[in-house]
Structures are given as C-alpha cells and as structure tokens.
Tab-separated table of C-alpha atoms and ligand atoms in Angstrom:
chain	number	residue	atom	x	y	z
O	1	MET	CA	13.491	32.527	-49.131
O	2	ALA	CA	11.191	29.660	-48.199
O	3	LYS	CA	12.402	27.295	-45.487
O	4	ILE	CA	11.424	23.840	-44.288
O	5	ILE	CA	11.152	24.148	-40.498
O	6	GLY	CA	10.075	20.640	-39.620
O	7	GLY	CA	9.117	17.183	-40.759
O	8	LEU	CA	6.270	15.345	-39.074
O	9	GLY	CA	5.224	11.746	-39.569
O	10	THR	CA	1.779	10.523	-38.558
O	11	SER	CA	-0.597	7.671	-39.281
O	12	HIS	CA	-3.817	8.822	-40.982
O	13	ILE	CA	-6.397	6.351	-39.614
O	14	PRO	CA	-9.935	7.428	-40.652
O	15	THR	CA	-11.417	6.489	-37.249
O	16	ILE	CA	-9.458	9.375	-35.695
O	17	GLY	CA	-11.244	11.815	-38.001
O	18	LYS	CA	-14.649	10.335	-37.224
O	19	VAL	CA	-14.041	10.448	-33.475
O	20	ILE	CA	-12.781	14.068	-33.557
O	21	ASP	CA	-15.687	15.165	-35.804
O	22	HIS	CA	-18.233	13.669	-33.405
O	23	ASP	CA	-16.529	15.046	-30.270
O	24	GLU	CA	-15.978	11.499	-29.029
O	25	MET	CA	-12.254	11.748	-28.346
O	26	HIS	CA	-12.371	11.291	-24.595
O	27	GLY	CA	-12.639	8.496	-22.029
O	28	ASP	CA	-10.212	5.741	-21.013
O	29	TYR	CA	-9.430	4.621	-24.540
O	30	TRP	CA	-8.796	8.019	-26.126
O	31	ASP	CA	-7.348	10.082	-23.257
O	32	PRO	CA	-3.806	8.635	-23.586
O	33	PHE	CA	-3.993	9.195	-27.334
O	34	VAL	CA	-5.040	12.840	-26.932
O	35	LYS	CA	-2.172	13.327	-24.476
O	36	GLY	CA	0.207	11.599	-26.889
O	37	ILE	CA	-0.600	13.838	-29.869
O	38	GLN	CA	-0.632	17.088	-27.845
O	39	PRO	CA	3.096	17.781	-28.513
O	40	ALA	CA	2.323	17.876	-32.261
O	41	ARG	CA	-0.446	20.410	-31.641
O	42	ASP	CA	1.939	22.416	-29.449
O	43	TRP	CA	4.655	22.254	-32.108
O	44	MET	CA	2.225	23.579	-34.713
O	45	LYS	CA	1.129	26.425	-32.408
O	46	GLU	CA	4.703	27.386	-31.566
O	47	ASN	CA	6.045	27.161	-35.096
O	48	GLN	CA	3.003	28.174	-37.166
O	49	PRO	CA	4.180	26.986	-40.567
O	50	ASP	CA	2.711	29.079	-43.381
O	51	VAL	CA	2.383	25.997	-45.563
O	52	CYS	CA	2.093	22.272	-44.922
O	53	ILE	CA	3.111	19.957	-47.725
O	54	VAL	CA	1.126	16.826	-46.894
O	55	VAL	CA	2.488	13.627	-48.418
O	56	TYR	CA	-0.405	11.179	-48.488
O	57	ASN	CA	-2.081	8.550	-50.596
O	58	ASP	CA	-5.515	8.759	-52.101
O	59	HIS	CA	-7.537	5.645	-51.124
O	60	GLY	CA	-9.643	5.475	-54.299
O	61	SER	CA	-11.571	8.609	-53.244
O	62	ASN	CA	-10.462	11.152	-55.836
O	63	PHE	CA	-8.729	8.762	-58.226
O	64	SER	CA	-10.046	5.428	-59.438
O	65	LEU	CA	-8.521	2.335	-60.964
O	66	LYS	CA	-8.809	4.067	-64.353
O	67	ASP	CA	-5.482	5.774	-63.722
O	68	ILE	CA	-2.778	4.545	-61.359
O	69	ILE	CA	-0.536	7.455	-60.410
O	70	PRO	CA	2.865	6.932	-58.733
O	71	PHE	CA	3.430	10.596	-57.721
O	72	GLY	CA	1.368	13.754	-58.048
O	73	ILE	CA	0.906	17.245	-56.661
O	74	GLY	CA	-2.135	19.454	-56.165
O	75	MET	CA	-1.955	22.736	-58.092
O	76	ALA	CA	-5.282	24.212	-56.973
O	77	ASP	CA	-6.183	27.103	-54.698
O	78	LYS	CA	-8.800	25.015	-52.846
O	79	TYR	CA	-9.129	21.330	-51.918
O	80	LEU	CA	-12.460	20.008	-50.678
O	81	PRO	CA	-12.581	17.067	-48.269
O	82	ALA	CA	-13.458	14.015	-50.391
O	83	ASP	CA	-16.722	12.127	-50.045
O	84	GLU	CA	-15.510	8.682	-48.944
O	85	GLY	CA	-18.987	7.157	-48.925
O	86	TYR	CA	-20.458	8.954	-45.909
O	87	GLY	CA	-20.535	12.498	-47.274
O	88	ARG	CA	-17.691	14.966	-46.974
O	89	ARG	CA	-16.054	15.327	-43.560
O	90	ASN	CA	-17.231	18.452	-41.806
O	91	VAL	CA	-13.756	20.007	-41.780
O	92	PRO	CA	-12.541	23.201	-43.443
O	93	THR	CA	-11.723	23.248	-47.140
O	94	CYS	CA	-7.934	23.480	-47.532
O	95	ASP	CA	-6.552	26.681	-49.009
O	96	GLY	CA	-3.821	25.804	-51.483
O	97	TYR	CA	-0.762	27.750	-52.552
O	98	PRO	CA	-0.728	27.538	-56.350
O	99	ALA	CA	2.462	29.613	-56.735
O	100	LEU	CA	4.460	27.210	-54.566
O	101	SER	CA	2.807	24.152	-56.167
O	102	ALA	CA	3.781	25.452	-59.612
O	103	HIS	CA	7.328	26.114	-58.455
O	104	ILE	CA	7.695	22.632	-56.941
O	105	ALA	CA	6.157	20.967	-60.001
O	106	GLU	CA	8.498	22.815	-62.359
O	107	SER	CA	11.543	22.112	-60.221
O	108	LEU	CA	10.692	18.388	-59.932
O	109	ILE	CA	10.111	17.999	-63.651
O	110	LEU	CA	13.360	19.800	-64.507
O	111	ASP	CA	15.019	17.422	-62.030
O	112	GLU	CA	13.547	14.542	-64.077
O	113	PHE	CA	10.786	13.483	-61.655
O	114	ASP	CA	7.791	13.355	-63.989
O	115	ILE	CA	4.837	13.871	-61.679
O	116	VAL	CA	1.130	14.304	-62.353
O	117	MET	CA	-0.246	17.795	-61.693
O	118	SER	CA	-3.835	17.916	-60.455
O	119	ASN	CA	-5.689	21.168	-61.022
O	120	GLU	CA	-8.713	19.745	-59.215
O	121	LEU	CA	-8.389	17.388	-56.289
O	122	ASP	CA	-10.589	16.267	-53.392
O	123	VAL	CA	-8.512	15.135	-50.424
O	124	ASP	CA	-9.457	12.083	-48.375
O	125	HIS	CA	-8.641	10.914	-44.837
O	126	GLY	CA	-5.013	10.424	-45.868
O	127	LEU	CA	-4.665	14.215	-45.791
O	128	THR	CA	-7.517	15.510	-43.628
O	129	VAL	CA	-6.930	13.224	-40.616
O	130	PRO	CA	-3.315	14.408	-40.151
O	131	LEU	CA	-4.594	18.019	-40.229
O	132	SER	CA	-7.135	17.164	-37.503
O	133	ILE	CA	-4.357	15.547	-35.482
O	134	MET	CA	-2.200	18.674	-35.816
O	135	TYR	CA	-4.886	21.354	-35.466
O	136	ASP	CA	-7.969	19.737	-33.849
O	137	GLN	CA	-11.180	21.496	-34.990
O	138	PRO	CA	-10.436	25.044	-36.167
O	139	GLU	CA	-12.920	27.077	-38.247
O	140	LYS	CA	-10.194	27.382	-40.868
O	141	TRP	CA	-6.953	25.404	-41.219
O	142	PRO	CA	-4.189	27.717	-39.935
O	143	CYS	CA	-1.816	26.876	-42.828
O	144	LYS	CA	-2.005	26.659	-46.586
O	145	VAL	CA	-1.873	23.087	-47.840
O	146	ILE	CA	-0.092	21.439	-50.748
O	147	PRO	CA	-1.206	17.830	-51.280
O	148	PHE	CA	1.538	15.559	-52.577
O	149	TYR	CA	0.290	12.063	-53.310
O	150	VAL	CA	2.017	8.727	-53.678
O	151	GLY	CA	0.420	5.702	-55.322
O	152	VAL	CA	0.670	3.044	-52.633
O	153	VAL	CA	-2.737	1.354	-52.981
O	154	GLN	CA	-2.023	-0.492	-56.237
O	155	TYR	CA	1.006	-2.439	-57.374
O	156	PRO	CA	3.520	-1.518	-58.609
O	157	GLN	CA	4.341	0.986	-55.878
O	158	PRO	CA	7.313	3.370	-55.979
O	159	THR	CA	10.423	2.267	-54.084
O	160	GLY	CA	11.400	3.797	-50.748
O	161	ASN	CA	14.532	5.061	-52.446
O	162	ARG	CA	12.464	6.898	-55.066
O	163	CYS	CA	10.332	8.419	-52.296
O	164	TYR	CA	13.431	9.566	-50.412
O	165	ASN	CA	14.934	11.103	-53.541
O	166	ILE	CA	11.747	12.904	-54.525
O	167	GLY	CA	11.757	14.302	-50.975
O	168	LYS	CA	15.228	15.680	-51.608
O	169	ALA	CA	13.973	17.243	-54.838
O	170	ILE	CA	11.043	18.833	-52.968
O	171	ARG	CA	13.527	20.273	-50.462
O	172	LYS	CA	15.572	21.762	-53.297
O	173	ALA	CA	12.407	23.267	-54.777
O	174	VAL	CA	11.273	24.803	-51.472
O	175	ASP	CA	14.770	26.143	-50.758
O	176	SER	CA	14.731	27.988	-54.088
O	177	PHE	CA	11.258	29.561	-53.691
O	178	LEU	CA	11.763	33.305	-53.324
O	179	GLU	CA	8.976	34.143	-50.877
O	180	ASP	CA	9.836	34.355	-47.158
O	181	ILE	CA	7.602	31.575	-45.893
O	182	THR	CA	7.957	28.659	-43.497
O	183	VAL	CA	7.021	25.153	-44.591
O	184	ALA	CA	6.361	21.957	-42.652
O	185	ILE	CA	6.313	18.652	-44.491
O	186	LEU	CA	4.090	15.830	-43.255
O	187	GLY	CA	4.601	12.183	-44.126
O	188	THR	CA	1.410	10.230	-43.473
O	189	GLY	CA	0.108	6.657	-43.305
O	190	GLY	CA	1.501	3.493	-41.759
O	191	LEU	CA	2.937	2.223	-39.626
O	192	SER	CA	2.090	-1.484	-39.463
O	193	HIS	CA	-1.430	-2.449	-40.458
O	194	GLN	CA	-3.214	-4.867	-42.729
O	195	LEU	CA	-6.891	-4.337	-43.482
O	196	GLN	CA	-7.681	-7.421	-45.524
O	197	GLY	CA	-6.899	-11.068	-46.177
O	198	GLN	CA	-5.836	-13.789	-43.784
O	199	ARG	CA	-3.486	-11.518	-41.859
O	200	ALA	CA	-6.060	-8.710	-41.398
O	201	GLY	CA	-5.412	-7.032	-38.055
O	202	LEU	CA	-1.641	-7.575	-38.201
O	203	ILE	CA	0.291	-5.111	-36.052
O	204	ASN	CA	4.044	-5.413	-35.490
O	205	GLN	CA	5.114	-2.803	-32.976
O	206	ASP	CA	8.608	-4.319	-32.548
O	207	TYR	CA	9.299	-3.935	-36.239
O	208	ASP	CA	7.831	-0.409	-36.304
O	209	LYS	CA	10.013	0.662	-33.376
O	210	LYS	CA	13.163	-0.506	-35.164
O	211	TRP	CA	11.981	0.982	-38.441
O	212	LEU	CA	11.297	4.362	-36.804
O	213	ARG	CA	14.650	4.396	-34.993
O	214	ASN	CA	16.502	3.830	-38.277
O	215	PHE	CA	14.195	6.221	-40.109
O	216	ILE	CA	15.248	8.990	-37.735
O	217	ASP	CA	18.929	8.129	-37.233
O	218	GLU	CA	19.945	6.278	-40.383
O	219	PRO	CA	17.454	7.053	-43.148
O	220	LEU	CA	19.785	5.710	-45.803
O	221	LYS	CA	19.152	2.227	-44.378
O	222	THR	CA	15.400	2.624	-44.202
O	223	LYS	CA	14.975	3.869	-47.751
O	224	ASP	CA	16.363	0.640	-49.199
O	225	ILE	CA	14.045	-1.747	-47.336
O	226	SER	CA	12.272	-3.904	-49.926
O	227	HIS	CA	8.530	-3.923	-50.469
O	228	THR	CA	8.588	-7.636	-49.612
O	229	GLU	CA	10.072	-6.957	-46.177
O	230	LEU	CA	7.550	-4.178	-45.474
O	231	LEU	CA	4.692	-6.402	-46.612
O	232	ARG	CA	5.889	-9.323	-44.497
O	233	GLU	CA	6.728	-7.348	-41.344
O	234	ALA	CA	4.327	-4.396	-41.426
O	235	GLY	CA	1.374	-5.814	-43.389
O	236	SER	CA	-0.071	-4.991	-46.790
O	237	GLU	CA	-0.991	-1.414	-45.820
O	238	GLY	CA	2.169	-0.967	-43.749
O	239	ILE	CA	3.799	-0.021	-47.023
O	240	GLU	CA	2.208	3.429	-46.579
O	241	ALA	CA	5.322	4.120	-44.481
O	242	ILE	CA	7.257	4.828	-47.693
O	243	MET	CA	5.431	8.173	-47.721
O	244	TRP	CA	7.270	9.136	-44.533
O	245	LEU	CA	10.450	8.734	-46.603
O	246	VAL	CA	9.402	11.638	-48.839
O	247	MET	CA	9.302	13.782	-45.701
O	248	ARG	CA	12.606	12.308	-44.485
O	249	GLY	CA	14.318	13.071	-47.814
O	250	ALA	CA	13.202	16.703	-47.488
O	251	MET	CA	15.005	16.948	-44.132
O	252	ASP	CA	18.767	16.916	-43.508
O	253	GLU	CA	20.350	13.492	-43.139
O	254	GLU	CA	21.029	14.322	-39.474
O	255	VAL	CA	18.015	15.579	-37.554
O	256	ASN	CA	16.846	16.250	-34.028
O	257	GLU	CA	14.039	14.031	-32.846
O	258	VAL	CA	11.767	16.491	-31.056
O	259	TYR	CA	9.177	13.881	-30.087
O	260	SER	CA	7.887	10.433	-30.996
O	261	PHE	CA	4.825	8.505	-29.846
O	262	MET	CA	3.150	5.167	-30.562
O	263	HIS	CA	-0.308	3.980	-29.491
O	264	THR	CA	-1.526	0.476	-30.229
O	265	PRO	CA	-4.011	-0.207	-31.608
O	266	VAL	CA	-5.903	2.681	-33.089
O	267	SER	CA	-8.441	0.910	-35.279
O	268	ASN	CA	-6.230	-1.660	-37.052
O	269	THR	CA	-3.031	0.343	-36.961
O	270	ASN	CA	0.008	0.917	-34.780
O	271	TYR	CA	-0.587	4.672	-34.553
O	272	SER	CA	2.785	6.432	-34.814
O	273	LEU	CA	3.895	10.041	-34.673
O	274	THR	CA	7.268	11.726	-34.951
O	275	ILE	CA	8.425	15.340	-35.060
O	276	LEU	CA	11.821	16.119	-36.603
O	277	GLU	CA	13.791	19.338	-36.992
O	278	ASN	CA	17.014	20.022	-38.821
O	279	LYS	CA	20.012	20.571	-36.542
O	280	LYS	CA	21.136	23.921	-37.915
Q	301	DHB	C1	-6.978	2.257	-41.321
Q	301	DHB	C2	-5.716	2.789	-41.547
Q	301	DHB	C3	-5.426	3.452	-42.751
Q	301	DHB	O1	-4.201	4.000	-43.051
Q	301	DHB	C4	-6.404	3.600	-43.707
Q	301	DHB	O2	-6.111	4.274	-44.832
Q	301	DHB	C5	-7.664	3.064	-43.503
Q	301	DHB	C6	-7.949	2.386	-42.303
Q	301	DHB	C7	-7.329	1.562	-40.054
Q	301	DHB	O3	-6.456	1.200	-39.266
Q	301	DHB	O4	-8.541	1.385	-39.817
Q	302	FE	FE1	-4.200	4.656	-45.310
C-alpha cells in the first residue's frame, strides 16, 4: 500500500530559484540559508520518497483571471516549468504519476471535494522552488511529482479548515492506493509577506513563530484562524500559509517535529521550513 512518510512545509520565494539556477547561493548572505535548508536535503536523501505531492498556488502563470480555481490536481505524466516572464527555469521537467493522480481525484470527488483536474499544467515557482530547496540541481528530479494547487491569489480564498479537511481526504486517498510506494507531501508558500500596497515588505516573525508552533502541536487551532487575522498579521500574501494546512491535514494530528528553520528576510518573506513525521 502507499504510505505518507513525511510532511514538509517551505516558503517558495522565486529569488531562491534564481539564485540556485545562477550558482549564486554562497557568500555571507546565503551561507546561513544553505546551512539551514541542508536538513531538508538530508531528509530527502535518507527517505527517498517515490512521489512528492506538492501543494502550491499558481501565481497567474498557468491559469489566468479567466478562471479562478479553489482546488485542483495535475493528472499529467509531465509538467514543464512555467514561463513566468523570463523564459522557463532551467530545471528538469517533472515526471507525474497519472495513476496516483487519478486515484486521488476519484477519491476526493467521491468524498465530495469537487476539484478541477488538469490534464495539462505548467508549474511555476510555487512548485519548482520547493523542489530546488529539497534537491538542489539534479539532472532529473529524484521523485515523481503530483501538483495540487490552491487558489490563494484571488478572493474568495478557501478557508484553512477546508484546506485541512482536503488534506485529510488526500491522506485517505493515498492510504488506499494499492501500489507499495512512499509519498511525501509538501505544503508551500508563506509565511509572512506582503508584496504590494502600503504595507509592502511586511514581515512578522513573532506571529509566524506562534503560528508554526500551533501548526505543529495544535493544528486544530491553526486551521480555524480567519483570513482577516492572517491578512492583518502575516500580510496579504501571508495567506499562502493555508496551503501548509493541506499538508498538515494529511499527517496525523500528533506528529514529530524533525526540524524547523526560519531565515529573515529572503526577498520579502520570512523564509520558513518544517519537517514533520507521523509518530507511529
Ligand atoms: C515572494 C514570495 C512569494 O511567495 C512569491 O510567490 C513571490 C515573491 C518574495 O518574497 O519575493
Ligand atoms: Fe507565492
């Protein structure tokens, strides 16, 4: 049977991708960051998940304002890096896992989560930057990838509770997939940042620290935080953190915190990383 072996949360700041792609991730500014993300790279090497389900948001790269999609899943066998205005990132194309995508999609829909299914999908920094954080610059990504996207860039956005519950439904789907494979689930985006308006540049590390503590130890509290609170405390783009709740819902309520790390600022964001495993 398939098994979820870990849940990882990470910010998906595009600058990180640019700096890795241009071999610029060194020097006084980046060295502590490289050291800080190394445990995630080690975890990936030690655990070698066959599949990563990457929960991310498209930033208007594949989708446009023509259709606003609350939740969707990639069904394809390949996902190209999206052209975000500077050409496609020079990173490997992701190999998908259509059989598992189809199984998850069916299970979610029978569980009354009506998601969009994308047979073609280009994946932007929301998905490719976390892979670079986890795997650096391989010729080929070492895992198969299933993109799972959440519509956080346009109002109305799904609630944290909905994200948590869809995570639980993903867990149920993975647990009932008959192939013997290991799966990691990645929640991406956040934590606090605001890229526009009068409060552009807002970072609230105190709030993020409390949020992350509760997220790990008492997720039932975190899932019910209102959009207004997230907007006020973590900035307009800080709401991306609800995508971590999809990952958290796919894990047991009680987890082991393997590692957590924050680095402020990376670009305009309080870069945050956590690695969680189920206790049993
Ligand atoms: C930044 C962070 C994001 O999550 C994003 O999607 C774009 C930019 C930033 O901090 O620069
Ligand atoms: Fe983002």
